[in-house]
XYZ file of N, CA and C in Angstrom:
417
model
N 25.800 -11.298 44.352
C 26.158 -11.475 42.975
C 25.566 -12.754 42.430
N 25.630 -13.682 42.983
C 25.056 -14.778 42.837
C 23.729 -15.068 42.525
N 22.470 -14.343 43.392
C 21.362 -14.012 42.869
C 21.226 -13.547 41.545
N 21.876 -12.318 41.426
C 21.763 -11.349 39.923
C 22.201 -12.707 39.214
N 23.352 -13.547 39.198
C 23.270 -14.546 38.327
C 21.987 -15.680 37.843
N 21.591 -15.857 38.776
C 20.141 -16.870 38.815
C 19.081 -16.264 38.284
N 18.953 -14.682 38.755
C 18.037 -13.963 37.843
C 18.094 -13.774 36.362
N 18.997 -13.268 36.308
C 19.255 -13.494 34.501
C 19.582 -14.699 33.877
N 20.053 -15.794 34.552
C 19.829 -16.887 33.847
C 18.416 -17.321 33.984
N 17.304 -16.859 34.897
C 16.215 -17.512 34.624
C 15.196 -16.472 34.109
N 16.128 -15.250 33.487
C 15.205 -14.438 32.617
C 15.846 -15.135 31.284
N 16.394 -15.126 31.032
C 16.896 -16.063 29.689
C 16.273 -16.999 29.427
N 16.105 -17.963 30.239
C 15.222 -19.363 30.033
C 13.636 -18.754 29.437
N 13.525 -18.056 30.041
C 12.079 -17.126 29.714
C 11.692 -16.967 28.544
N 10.854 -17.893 27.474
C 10.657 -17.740 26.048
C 9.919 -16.522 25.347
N 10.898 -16.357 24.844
C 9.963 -14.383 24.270
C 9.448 -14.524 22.812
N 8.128 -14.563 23.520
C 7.381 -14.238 21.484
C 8.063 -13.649 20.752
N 8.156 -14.297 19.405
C 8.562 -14.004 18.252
C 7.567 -12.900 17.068
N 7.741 -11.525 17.283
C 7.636 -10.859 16.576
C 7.634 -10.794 14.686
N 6.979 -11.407 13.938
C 7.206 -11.886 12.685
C 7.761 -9.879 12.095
N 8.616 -10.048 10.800
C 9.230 -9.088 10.699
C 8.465 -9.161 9.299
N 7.992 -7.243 8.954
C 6.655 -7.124 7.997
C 7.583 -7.543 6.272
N 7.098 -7.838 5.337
C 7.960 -8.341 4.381
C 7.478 -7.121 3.544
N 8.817 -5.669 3.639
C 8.691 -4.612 2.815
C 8.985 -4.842 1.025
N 7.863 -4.941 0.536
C 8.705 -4.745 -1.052
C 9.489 -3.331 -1.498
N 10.553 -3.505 -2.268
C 11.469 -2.538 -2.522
C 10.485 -2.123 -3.816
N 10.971 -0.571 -3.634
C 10.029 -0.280 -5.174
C 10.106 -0.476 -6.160
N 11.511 -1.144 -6.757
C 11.516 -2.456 -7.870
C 10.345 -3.408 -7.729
N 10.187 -4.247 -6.575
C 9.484 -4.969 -6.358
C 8.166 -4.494 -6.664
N 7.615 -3.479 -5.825
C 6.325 -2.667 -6.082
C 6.073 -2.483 -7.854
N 7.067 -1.818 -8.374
C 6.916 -2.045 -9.589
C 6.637 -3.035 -11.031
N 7.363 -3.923 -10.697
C 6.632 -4.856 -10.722
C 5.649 -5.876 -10.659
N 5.198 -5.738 -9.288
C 3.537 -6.085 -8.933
C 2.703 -5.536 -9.698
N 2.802 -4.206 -9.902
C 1.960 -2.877 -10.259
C 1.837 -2.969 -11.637
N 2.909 -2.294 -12.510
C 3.014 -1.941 -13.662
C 2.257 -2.883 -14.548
N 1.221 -1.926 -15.074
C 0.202 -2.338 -15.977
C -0.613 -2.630 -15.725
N -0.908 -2.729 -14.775
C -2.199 -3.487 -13.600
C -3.085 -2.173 -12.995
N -4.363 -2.791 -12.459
C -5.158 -1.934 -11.905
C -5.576 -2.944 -10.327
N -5.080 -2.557 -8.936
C -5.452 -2.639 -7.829
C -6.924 -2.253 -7.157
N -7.514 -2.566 -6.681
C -8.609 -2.336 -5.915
C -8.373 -2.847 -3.818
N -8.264 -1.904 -3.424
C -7.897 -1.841 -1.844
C -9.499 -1.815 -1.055
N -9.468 -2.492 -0.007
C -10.192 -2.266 1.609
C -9.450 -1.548 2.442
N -10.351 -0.637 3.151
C -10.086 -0.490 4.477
C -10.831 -1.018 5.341
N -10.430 -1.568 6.838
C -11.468 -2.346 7.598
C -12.182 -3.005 7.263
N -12.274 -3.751 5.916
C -13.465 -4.674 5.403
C -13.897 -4.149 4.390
N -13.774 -2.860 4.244
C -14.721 -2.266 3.447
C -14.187 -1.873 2.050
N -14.959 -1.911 0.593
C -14.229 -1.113 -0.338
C -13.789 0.208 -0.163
N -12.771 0.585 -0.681
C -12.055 2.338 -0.278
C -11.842 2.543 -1.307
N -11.147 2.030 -2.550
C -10.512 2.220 -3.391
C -9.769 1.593 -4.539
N -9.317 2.252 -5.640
C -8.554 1.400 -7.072
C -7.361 2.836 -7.708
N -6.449 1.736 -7.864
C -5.777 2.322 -8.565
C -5.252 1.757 -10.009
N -5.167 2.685 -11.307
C -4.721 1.960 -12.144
C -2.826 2.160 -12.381
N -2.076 1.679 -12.412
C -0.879 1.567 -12.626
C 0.118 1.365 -14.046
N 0.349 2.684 -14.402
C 1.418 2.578 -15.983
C 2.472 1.936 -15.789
N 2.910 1.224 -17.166
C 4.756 1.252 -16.892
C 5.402 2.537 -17.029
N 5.443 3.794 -17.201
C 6.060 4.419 -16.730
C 6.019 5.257 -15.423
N 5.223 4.833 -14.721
C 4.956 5.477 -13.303
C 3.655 5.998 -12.657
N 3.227 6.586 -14.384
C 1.974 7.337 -13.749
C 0.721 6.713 -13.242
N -0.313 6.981 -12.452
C -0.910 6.820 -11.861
C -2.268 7.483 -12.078
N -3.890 6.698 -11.893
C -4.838 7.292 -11.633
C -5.865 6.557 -10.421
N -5.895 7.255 -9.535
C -6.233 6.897 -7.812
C -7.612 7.152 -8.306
N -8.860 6.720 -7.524
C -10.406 6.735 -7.152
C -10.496 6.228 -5.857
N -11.414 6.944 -5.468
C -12.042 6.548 -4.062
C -13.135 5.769 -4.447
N -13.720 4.790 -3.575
C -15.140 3.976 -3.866
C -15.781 4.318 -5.068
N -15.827 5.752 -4.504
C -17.087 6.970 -4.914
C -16.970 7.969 -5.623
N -15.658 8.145 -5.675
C -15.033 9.414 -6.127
C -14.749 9.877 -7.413
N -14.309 10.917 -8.029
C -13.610 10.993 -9.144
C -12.396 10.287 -9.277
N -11.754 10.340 -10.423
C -10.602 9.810 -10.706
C -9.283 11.187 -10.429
N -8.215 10.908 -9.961
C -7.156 11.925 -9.565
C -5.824 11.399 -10.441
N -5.021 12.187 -11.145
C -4.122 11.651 -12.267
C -2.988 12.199 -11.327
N -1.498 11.341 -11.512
C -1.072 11.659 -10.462
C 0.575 10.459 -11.379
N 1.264 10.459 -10.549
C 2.572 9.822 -10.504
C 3.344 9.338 -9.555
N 3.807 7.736 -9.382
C 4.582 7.505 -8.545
C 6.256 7.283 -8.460
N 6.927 7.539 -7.498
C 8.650 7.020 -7.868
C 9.124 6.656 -6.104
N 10.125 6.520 -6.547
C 11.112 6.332 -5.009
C 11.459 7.141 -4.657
N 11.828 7.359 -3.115
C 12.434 8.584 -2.049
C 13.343 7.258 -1.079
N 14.485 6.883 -1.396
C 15.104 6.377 -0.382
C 14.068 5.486 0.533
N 13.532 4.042 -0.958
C 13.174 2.713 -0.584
C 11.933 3.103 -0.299
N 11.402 4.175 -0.153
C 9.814 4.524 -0.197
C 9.179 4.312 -1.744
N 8.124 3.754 -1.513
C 6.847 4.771 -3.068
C 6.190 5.658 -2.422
N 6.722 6.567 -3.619
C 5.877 7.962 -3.051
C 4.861 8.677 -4.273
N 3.780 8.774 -3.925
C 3.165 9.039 -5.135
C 2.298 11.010 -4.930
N 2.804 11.355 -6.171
C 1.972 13.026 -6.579
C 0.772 12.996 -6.994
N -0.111 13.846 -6.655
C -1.381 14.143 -7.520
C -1.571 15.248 -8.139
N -2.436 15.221 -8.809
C -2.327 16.714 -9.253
C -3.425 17.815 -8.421
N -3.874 17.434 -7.669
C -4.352 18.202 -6.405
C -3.684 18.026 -5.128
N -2.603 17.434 -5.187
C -1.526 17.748 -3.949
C -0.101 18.316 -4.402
N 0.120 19.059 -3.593
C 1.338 19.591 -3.659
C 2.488 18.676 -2.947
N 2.102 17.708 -1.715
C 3.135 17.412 -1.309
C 3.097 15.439 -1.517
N 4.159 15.240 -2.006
C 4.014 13.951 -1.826
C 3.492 12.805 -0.540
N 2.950 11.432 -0.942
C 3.035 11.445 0.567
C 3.285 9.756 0.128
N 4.216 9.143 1.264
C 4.900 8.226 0.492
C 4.198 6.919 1.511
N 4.805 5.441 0.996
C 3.965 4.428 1.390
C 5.273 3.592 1.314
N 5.025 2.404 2.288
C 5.537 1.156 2.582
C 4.596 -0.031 1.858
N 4.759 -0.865 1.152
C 3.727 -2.194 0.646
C 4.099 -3.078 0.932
N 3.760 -4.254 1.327
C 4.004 -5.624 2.329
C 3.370 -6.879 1.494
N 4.149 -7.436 1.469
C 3.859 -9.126 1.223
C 2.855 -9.723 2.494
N 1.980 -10.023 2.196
C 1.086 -10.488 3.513
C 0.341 -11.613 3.303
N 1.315 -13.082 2.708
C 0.549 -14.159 2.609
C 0.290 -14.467 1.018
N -0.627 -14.408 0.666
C -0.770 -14.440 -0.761
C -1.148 -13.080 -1.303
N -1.241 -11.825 -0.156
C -1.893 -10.752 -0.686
C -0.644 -9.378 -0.361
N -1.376 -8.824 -0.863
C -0.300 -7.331 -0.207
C -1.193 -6.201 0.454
N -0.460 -5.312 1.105
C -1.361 -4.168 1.625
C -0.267 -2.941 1.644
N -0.993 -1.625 1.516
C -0.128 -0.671 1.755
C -0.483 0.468 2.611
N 1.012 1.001 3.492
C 0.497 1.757 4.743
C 1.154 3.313 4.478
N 0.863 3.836 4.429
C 1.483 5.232 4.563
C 2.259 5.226 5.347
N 3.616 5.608 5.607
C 4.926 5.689 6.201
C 4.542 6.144 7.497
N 5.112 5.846 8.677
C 4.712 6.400 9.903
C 3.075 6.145 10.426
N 2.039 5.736 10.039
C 0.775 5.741 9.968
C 0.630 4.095 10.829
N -0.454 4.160 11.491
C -0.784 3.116 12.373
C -0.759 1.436 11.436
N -0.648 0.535 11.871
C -0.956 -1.000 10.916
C -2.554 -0.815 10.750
N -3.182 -0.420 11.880
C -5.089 -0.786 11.538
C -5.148 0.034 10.315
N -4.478 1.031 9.774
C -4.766 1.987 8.874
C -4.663 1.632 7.347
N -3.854 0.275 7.735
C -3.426 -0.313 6.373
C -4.599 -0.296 5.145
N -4.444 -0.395 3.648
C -4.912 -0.680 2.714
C -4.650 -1.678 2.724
N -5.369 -2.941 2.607
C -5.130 -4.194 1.672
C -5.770 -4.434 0.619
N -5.006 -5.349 -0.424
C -5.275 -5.120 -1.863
C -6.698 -6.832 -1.711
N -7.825 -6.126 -2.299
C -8.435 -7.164 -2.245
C -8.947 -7.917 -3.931
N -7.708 -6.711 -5.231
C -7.633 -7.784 -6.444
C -6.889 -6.545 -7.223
N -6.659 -7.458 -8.381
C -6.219 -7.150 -9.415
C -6.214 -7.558 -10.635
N -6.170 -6.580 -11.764
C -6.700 -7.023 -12.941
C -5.716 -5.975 -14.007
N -5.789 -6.058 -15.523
C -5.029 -5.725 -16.429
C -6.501 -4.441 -17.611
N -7.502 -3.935 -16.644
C -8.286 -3.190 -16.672
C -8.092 -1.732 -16.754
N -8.850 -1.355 -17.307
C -8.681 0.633 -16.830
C -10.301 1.164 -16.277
N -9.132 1.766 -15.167
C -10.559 2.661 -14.501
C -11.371 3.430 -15.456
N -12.302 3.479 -15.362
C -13.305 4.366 -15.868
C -13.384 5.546 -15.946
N -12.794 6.721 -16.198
C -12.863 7.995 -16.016
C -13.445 8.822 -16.805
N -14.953 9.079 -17.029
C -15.556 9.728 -17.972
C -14.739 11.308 -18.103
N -14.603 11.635 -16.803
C -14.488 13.198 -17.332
C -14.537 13.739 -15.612
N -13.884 15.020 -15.845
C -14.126 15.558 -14.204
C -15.315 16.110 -13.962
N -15.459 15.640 -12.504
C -16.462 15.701 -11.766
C -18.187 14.716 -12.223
N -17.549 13.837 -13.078
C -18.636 12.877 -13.229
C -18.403 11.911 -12.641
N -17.122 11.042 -12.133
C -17.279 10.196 -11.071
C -16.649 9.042 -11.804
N -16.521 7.794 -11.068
C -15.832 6.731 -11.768
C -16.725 5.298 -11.479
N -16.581 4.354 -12.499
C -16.751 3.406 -11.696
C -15.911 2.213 -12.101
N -15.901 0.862 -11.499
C -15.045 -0.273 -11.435
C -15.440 -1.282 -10.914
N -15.117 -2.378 -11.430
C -15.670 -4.052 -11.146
C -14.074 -4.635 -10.294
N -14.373 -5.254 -9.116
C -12.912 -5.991 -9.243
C -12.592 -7.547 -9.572
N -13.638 -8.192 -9.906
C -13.491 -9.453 -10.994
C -12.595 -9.037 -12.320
């Protein structure tokens, strides 16, 4: 018995890295960041994407390259979850305080997978028309 005591007191002494805990914004919060604003995200370094952001919710997503997709976001129990109008199913996101910046991960989805926001501005995406494509500055 005595051993098992010495063992766990000298697993205790044993200093255990501190895990920093991710700083989730609530979708008040998100809303706020957002509303009225237009985001531009990286993945891995790279440009991926912009979104422009209404005060009432709605939404228009672009890829780098892509067309523009009109769409809407709200809450699901502390999620943002945002519709398109070429998806049927929602698919919802976590957004993080990360220093001076933010990033956002799709719920369940790996951290390398993250979006981070690399600006923002009080701009509108470009959307000539479907299937002509978009474009955007993020200065």
């Amino acid at each position: 018995m005595k051993k098992i005591s010495v063992l766990i007191a000298g697993l205790l002494a044993v200093p255990v890295p501190v895990i920093a805990a991710e700083d989730i914004l609530s979708p008040s919060e998100f809303k706020e960041l957002t509303a009225g604003t237009t985001m531009y995200f990286s993945k891995n370094g790279q440009p991926y994407g912009a979104e422009q952001y209404f005060e009432d919710g709605r939404v228009i997503w672009t890829f780098f390259n892509g067309q523009c997709e009109r769409g809407a976001w709200f809450e699901d129990e502390g999620r943002v979850c945002f519709v398109y109008e070429t998806q049927s199913d929602a698919q919802c996101w976590h957004f993080f305080k990360d220093g001076d910046s933010h990033r956002g991960r799709v719920v369940g989805a790996d951290p390398a997978e993250d979006l981070k926001v690399e600006g923002q501005n009080t701009r509108d995406l470009t959307c000539p028309g479907p299937g002509v494509g978009v474009s955007y500055q993020v200065n």
